[in-house]
XYZ file of C-alpha atoms in Angstrom:
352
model
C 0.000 0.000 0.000
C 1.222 3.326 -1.068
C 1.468 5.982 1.323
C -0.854 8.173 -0.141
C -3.605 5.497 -0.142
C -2.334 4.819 3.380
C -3.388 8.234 4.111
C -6.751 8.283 2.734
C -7.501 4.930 4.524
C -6.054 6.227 7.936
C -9.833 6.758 9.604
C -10.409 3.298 8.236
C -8.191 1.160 10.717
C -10.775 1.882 13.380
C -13.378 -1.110 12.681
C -15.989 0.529 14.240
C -15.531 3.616 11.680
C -16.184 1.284 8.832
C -19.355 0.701 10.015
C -20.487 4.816 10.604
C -19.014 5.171 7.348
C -21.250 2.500 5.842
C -24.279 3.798 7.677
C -23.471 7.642 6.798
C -23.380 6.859 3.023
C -26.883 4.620 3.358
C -27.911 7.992 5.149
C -27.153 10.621 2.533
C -28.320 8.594 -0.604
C -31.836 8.309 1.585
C -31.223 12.370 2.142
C -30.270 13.085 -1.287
C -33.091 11.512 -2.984
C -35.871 13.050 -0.621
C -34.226 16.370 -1.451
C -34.790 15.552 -5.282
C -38.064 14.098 -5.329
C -39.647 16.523 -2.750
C -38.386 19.173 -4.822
C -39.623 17.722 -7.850
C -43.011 17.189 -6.130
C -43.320 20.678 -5.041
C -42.881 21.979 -8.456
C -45.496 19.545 -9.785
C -48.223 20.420 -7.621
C -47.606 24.172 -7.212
C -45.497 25.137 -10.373
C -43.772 27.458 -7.638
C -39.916 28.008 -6.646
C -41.588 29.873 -3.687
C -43.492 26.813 -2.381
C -39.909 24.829 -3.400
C -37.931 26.894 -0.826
C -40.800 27.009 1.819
C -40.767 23.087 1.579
C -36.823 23.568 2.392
C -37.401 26.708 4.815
C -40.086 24.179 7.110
C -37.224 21.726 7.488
C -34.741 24.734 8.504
C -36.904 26.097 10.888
C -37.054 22.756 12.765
C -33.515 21.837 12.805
C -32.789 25.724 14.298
C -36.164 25.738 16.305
C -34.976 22.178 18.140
C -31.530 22.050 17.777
C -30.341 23.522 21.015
C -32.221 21.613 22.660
C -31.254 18.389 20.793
C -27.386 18.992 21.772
C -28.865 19.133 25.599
C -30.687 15.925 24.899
C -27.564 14.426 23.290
C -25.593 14.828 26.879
C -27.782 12.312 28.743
C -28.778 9.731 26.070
C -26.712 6.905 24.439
C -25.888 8.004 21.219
C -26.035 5.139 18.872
C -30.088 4.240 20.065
C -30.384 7.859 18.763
C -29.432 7.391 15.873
C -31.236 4.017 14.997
C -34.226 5.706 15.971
C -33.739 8.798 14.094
C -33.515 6.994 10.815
C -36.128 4.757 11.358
C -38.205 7.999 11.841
C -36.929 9.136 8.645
C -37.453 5.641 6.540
C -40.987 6.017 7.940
C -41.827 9.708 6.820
C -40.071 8.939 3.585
C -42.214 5.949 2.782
C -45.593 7.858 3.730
C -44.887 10.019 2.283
C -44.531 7.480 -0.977
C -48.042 6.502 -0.247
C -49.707 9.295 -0.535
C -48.135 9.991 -3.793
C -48.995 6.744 -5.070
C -52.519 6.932 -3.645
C -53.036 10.565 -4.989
C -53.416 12.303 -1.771
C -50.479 13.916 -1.361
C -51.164 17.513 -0.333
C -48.669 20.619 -0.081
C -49.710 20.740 3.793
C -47.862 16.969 4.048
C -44.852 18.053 2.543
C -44.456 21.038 4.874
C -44.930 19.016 8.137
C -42.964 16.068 7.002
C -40.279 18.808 6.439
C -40.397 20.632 9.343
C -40.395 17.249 11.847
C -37.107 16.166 9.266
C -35.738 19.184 10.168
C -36.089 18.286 13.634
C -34.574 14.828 13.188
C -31.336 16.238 11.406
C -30.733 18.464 14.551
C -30.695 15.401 16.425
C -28.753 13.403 13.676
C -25.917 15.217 12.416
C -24.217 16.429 15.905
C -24.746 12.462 17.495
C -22.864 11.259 14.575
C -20.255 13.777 14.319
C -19.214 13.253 18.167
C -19.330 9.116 17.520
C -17.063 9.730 14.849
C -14.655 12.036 16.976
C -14.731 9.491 19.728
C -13.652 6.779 17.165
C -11.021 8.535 15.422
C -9.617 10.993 17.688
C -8.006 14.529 17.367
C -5.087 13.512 14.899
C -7.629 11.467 12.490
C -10.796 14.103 12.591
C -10.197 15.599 9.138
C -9.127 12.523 7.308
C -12.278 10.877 8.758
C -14.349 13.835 7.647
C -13.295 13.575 4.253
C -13.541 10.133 4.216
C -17.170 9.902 5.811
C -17.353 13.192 2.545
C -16.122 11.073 -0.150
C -18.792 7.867 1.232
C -21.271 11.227 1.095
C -20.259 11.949 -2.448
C -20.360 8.498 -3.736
C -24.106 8.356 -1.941
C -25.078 11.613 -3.956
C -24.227 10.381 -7.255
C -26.405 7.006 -6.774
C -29.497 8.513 -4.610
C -29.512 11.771 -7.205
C -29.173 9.478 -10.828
C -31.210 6.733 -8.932
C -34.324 9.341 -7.736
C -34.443 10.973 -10.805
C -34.171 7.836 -13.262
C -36.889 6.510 -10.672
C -38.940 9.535 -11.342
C -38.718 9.930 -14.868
C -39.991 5.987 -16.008
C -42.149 5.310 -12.854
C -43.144 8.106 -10.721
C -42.583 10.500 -7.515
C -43.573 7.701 -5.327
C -40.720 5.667 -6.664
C -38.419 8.170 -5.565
C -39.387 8.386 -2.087
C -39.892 4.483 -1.777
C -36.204 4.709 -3.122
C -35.120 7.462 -0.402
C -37.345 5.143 2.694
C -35.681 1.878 1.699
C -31.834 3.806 1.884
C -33.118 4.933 5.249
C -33.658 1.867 6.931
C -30.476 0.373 5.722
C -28.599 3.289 7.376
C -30.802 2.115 10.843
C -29.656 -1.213 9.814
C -25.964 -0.286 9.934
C -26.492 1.109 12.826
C -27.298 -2.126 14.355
C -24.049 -3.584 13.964
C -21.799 -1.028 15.442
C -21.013 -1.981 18.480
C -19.984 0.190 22.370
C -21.530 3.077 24.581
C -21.589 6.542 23.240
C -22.064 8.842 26.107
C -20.725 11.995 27.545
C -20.860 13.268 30.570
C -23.414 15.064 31.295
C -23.565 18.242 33.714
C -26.824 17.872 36.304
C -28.427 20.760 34.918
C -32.031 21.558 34.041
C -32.691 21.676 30.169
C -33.293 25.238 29.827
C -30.480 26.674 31.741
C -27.913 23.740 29.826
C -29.316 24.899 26.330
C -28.515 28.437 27.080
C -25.345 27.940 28.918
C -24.347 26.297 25.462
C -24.844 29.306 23.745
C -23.256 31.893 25.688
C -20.437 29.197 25.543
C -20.508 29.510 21.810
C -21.208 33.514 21.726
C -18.384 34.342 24.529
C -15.587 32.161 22.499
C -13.979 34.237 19.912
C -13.255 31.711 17.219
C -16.282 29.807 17.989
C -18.152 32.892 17.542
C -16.707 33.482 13.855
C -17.082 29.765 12.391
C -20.521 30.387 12.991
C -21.022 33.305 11.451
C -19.154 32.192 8.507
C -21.240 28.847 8.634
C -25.002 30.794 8.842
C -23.542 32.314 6.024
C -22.472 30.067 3.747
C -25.588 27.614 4.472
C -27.434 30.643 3.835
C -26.067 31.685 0.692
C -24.316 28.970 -0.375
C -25.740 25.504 -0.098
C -29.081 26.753 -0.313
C -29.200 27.052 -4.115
C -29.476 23.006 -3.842
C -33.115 23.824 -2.973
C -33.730 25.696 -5.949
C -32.076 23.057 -8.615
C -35.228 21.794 -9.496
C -36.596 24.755 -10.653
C -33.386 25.567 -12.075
C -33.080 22.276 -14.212
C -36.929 22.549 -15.305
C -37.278 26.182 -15.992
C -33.774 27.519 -16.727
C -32.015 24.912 -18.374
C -34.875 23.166 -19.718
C -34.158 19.540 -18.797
C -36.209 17.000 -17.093
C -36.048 14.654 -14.247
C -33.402 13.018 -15.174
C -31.233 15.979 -16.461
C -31.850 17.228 -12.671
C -30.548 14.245 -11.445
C -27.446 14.107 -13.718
C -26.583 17.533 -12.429
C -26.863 16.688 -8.927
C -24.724 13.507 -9.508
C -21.991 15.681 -11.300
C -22.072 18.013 -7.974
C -21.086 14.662 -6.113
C -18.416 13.694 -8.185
C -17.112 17.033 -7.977
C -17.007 16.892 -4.077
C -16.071 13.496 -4.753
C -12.491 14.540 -5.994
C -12.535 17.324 -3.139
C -12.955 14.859 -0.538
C -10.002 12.741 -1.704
C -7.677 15.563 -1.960
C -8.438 16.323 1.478
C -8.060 13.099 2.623
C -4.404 12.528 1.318
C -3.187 15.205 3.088
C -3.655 13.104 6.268
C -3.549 16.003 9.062
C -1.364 18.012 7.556
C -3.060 20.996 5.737
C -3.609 23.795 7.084
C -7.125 24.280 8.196
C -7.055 28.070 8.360
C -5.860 28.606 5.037
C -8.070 25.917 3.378
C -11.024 27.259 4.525
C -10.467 30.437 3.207
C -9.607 29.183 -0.166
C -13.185 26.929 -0.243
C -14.834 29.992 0.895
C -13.778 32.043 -2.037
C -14.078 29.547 -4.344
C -17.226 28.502 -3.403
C -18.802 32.440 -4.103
C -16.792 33.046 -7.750
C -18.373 29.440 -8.962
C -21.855 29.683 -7.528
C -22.143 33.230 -9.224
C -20.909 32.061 -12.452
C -23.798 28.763 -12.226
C -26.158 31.141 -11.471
C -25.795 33.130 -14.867
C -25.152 30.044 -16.689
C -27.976 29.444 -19.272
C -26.479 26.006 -20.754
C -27.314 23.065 -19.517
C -23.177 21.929 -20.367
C -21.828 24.461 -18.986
C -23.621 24.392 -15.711
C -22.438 20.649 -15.313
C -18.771 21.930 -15.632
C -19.957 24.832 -12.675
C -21.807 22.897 -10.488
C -18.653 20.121 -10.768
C -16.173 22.821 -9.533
C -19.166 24.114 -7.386
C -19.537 21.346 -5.381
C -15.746 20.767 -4.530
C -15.255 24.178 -3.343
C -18.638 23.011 -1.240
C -17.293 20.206 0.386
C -13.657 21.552 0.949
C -15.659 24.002 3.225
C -17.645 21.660 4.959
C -15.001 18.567 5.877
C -12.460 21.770 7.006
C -15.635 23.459 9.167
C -16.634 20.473 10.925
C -13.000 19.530 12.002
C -12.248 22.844 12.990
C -15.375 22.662 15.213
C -14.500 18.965 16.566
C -10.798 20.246 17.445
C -11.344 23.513 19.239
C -14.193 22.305 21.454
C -13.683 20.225 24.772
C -15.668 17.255 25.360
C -18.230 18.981 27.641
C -19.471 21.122 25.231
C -19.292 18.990 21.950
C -22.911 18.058 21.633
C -24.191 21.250 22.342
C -22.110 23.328 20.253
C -22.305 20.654 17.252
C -25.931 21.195 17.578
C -25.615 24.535 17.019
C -23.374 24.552 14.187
């Protein structure tokens, strides 16, 4: 084995990191393709980008509405029965969410409360796995296991984006989310197998005053403070224009289904490369600088897709697009693993 590949596998000589990874990319494909067809869906039954980024804004409001409190929940419970529940939750929405398509009685009010109590699950998700992963790997390994658990993301993008849309386009919506519930449960699955006790210690406090001692944590720590101002920006302005593909395939770039789901795919393969460059520097890049670099890049290539009027040329964007992306997110998330102590993980993940 080469040294670079030694590098890129580093994360990978925990066993039990095998096994996140595995359930992370079952995850995302189950993510990806819910964002596609509900997207798609949205646009069929109201012909409206606003009710497209409503659909999106109900999910956002949950995950900020309940994610304090989800990092305070996070101290006291075992972590991996959180997450097997949380994605059976999901595989359930997901699939009723298939029968009522199929049935014909899907209604925009379903989508928007589906949305809003997913919203509420990723708060609970994303900042359970991210300390499970930390606890596996450790300081030294956190970015090479973020870009590895990016580049299982990546590979999950490609297949639940081509896979929803190709779903879509010969059989139907329903197809879609049948596609995104059945990735779901084999995430919970996953789950099943890894095997230990992820707690933290947990301060005797009452829920409110924990929750808010986490944020004036987070609001009295200087760099804390500016990742996550730089993070509600770039979510804001950044990775929000995912929402809005859909219309943009249909209406801009005059493509289909499937052309939507091609362009998402190429947006994966693009973080795809990202994710391996990031991994074969083992811990060695600078963080500081990197992030800077993603930033920058990420705002030059997300202008230039967003005055693009070929359907080519906005593969070639949203390619470059999406590895700018992910170089952002993998350096983010470390930075917020390294600089936190173990007391406050949970509650500061949740906020990020």
């Amino acid at each position: 084995m080469t040294t670079l590949t030694r590098r890129i596998m580093m994360a990978f000589a925990e066993p039990t990191f095998r096994w996140l990874w595995l359930a992370s990319a079952f995850s995302v494909m189950s993510m990806m393709a819910n964002g596609l067809t509900g997207g798609w869906l949205v646009l069929e039954l109201t012909d409206s980008a606003f009710w497209v980024g409503a659909v999106a804004a109900f999910r956002g409001i949950g995950q900020v509405g309940f994610g304090i409190f989800a990092g305070v929940m996070l101290d006291r419970l075992e972590k991996r029965r959180v997450l097997i529940l949380v994605q059976l939750l999901t595989a359930f929405f997901l699939a009723l969410l298939g029968v009522l398509v199929f049935t014909g009685r899907i209604q925009l009010w379903h989508l928007l409360a589906v949305s809003l109590l997913q919203g509420m699950l990723i708060s609970v998700r994303a900042p359970a796995f991210n300390t499970v992963v930390y606890q596996q790997v450790g300081m030294k390994r956190i970015l090479n296991a973020n870009a590895a658990i990016g580049l299982g993301f990546n590979v999950a993008m490609v297949i639940g984006s081509s896979a929803a849309g190709t779903l879509i386009e010969k059989f139907g919506v329903a197809y879609g989310y049948f596609f995104a519930a059945g990735a779901g449960l084999l995430a919970a699955l996953v789950m099943f197998i890894v095997r230990g006790q992820f707690r933290s210690v947990a301060r005797a406090e009452p829920v409110l005053q924990a929750a808010w001692s986490g944020v004036r944590y987070a609001l009295t720590q200087a760099p804390l403070r500016k990742l996550l101002t730089l993070s509600v920006i770039i979510e804001m302005f950044g990775f929000s224009y995912g929402t809005l593909l859909p219309v943009v395939a249909r209406d801009v770039l005059g493509v289909g289904a499937a052309g939507l789901g091609l362009l998402s795919s190429v947006r994966g393969i693009g973080a795809m490369g990202s994710n391996l460059a990031i991994a074969s520097l083992g811990d060695t890049a600078r963080k500081s600088g990197l992030l800077v670099f993603s930033v920058a890049g990420s705002g030059l290539f997300l202008m230039l897709f967003g005055f693009s009027p070929w359907y080519v040329l906005s593969l070639v964007l949203i390619f470059i697009l999406g590895a700018m992306l992910t170089a952002y997110d993998v350096t983010i998330k470390s930075l917020f693993l390294l600089i936190v102590n173990d007391e406050w993980r949970e509650r500061i993940q949740s906020i990020y």
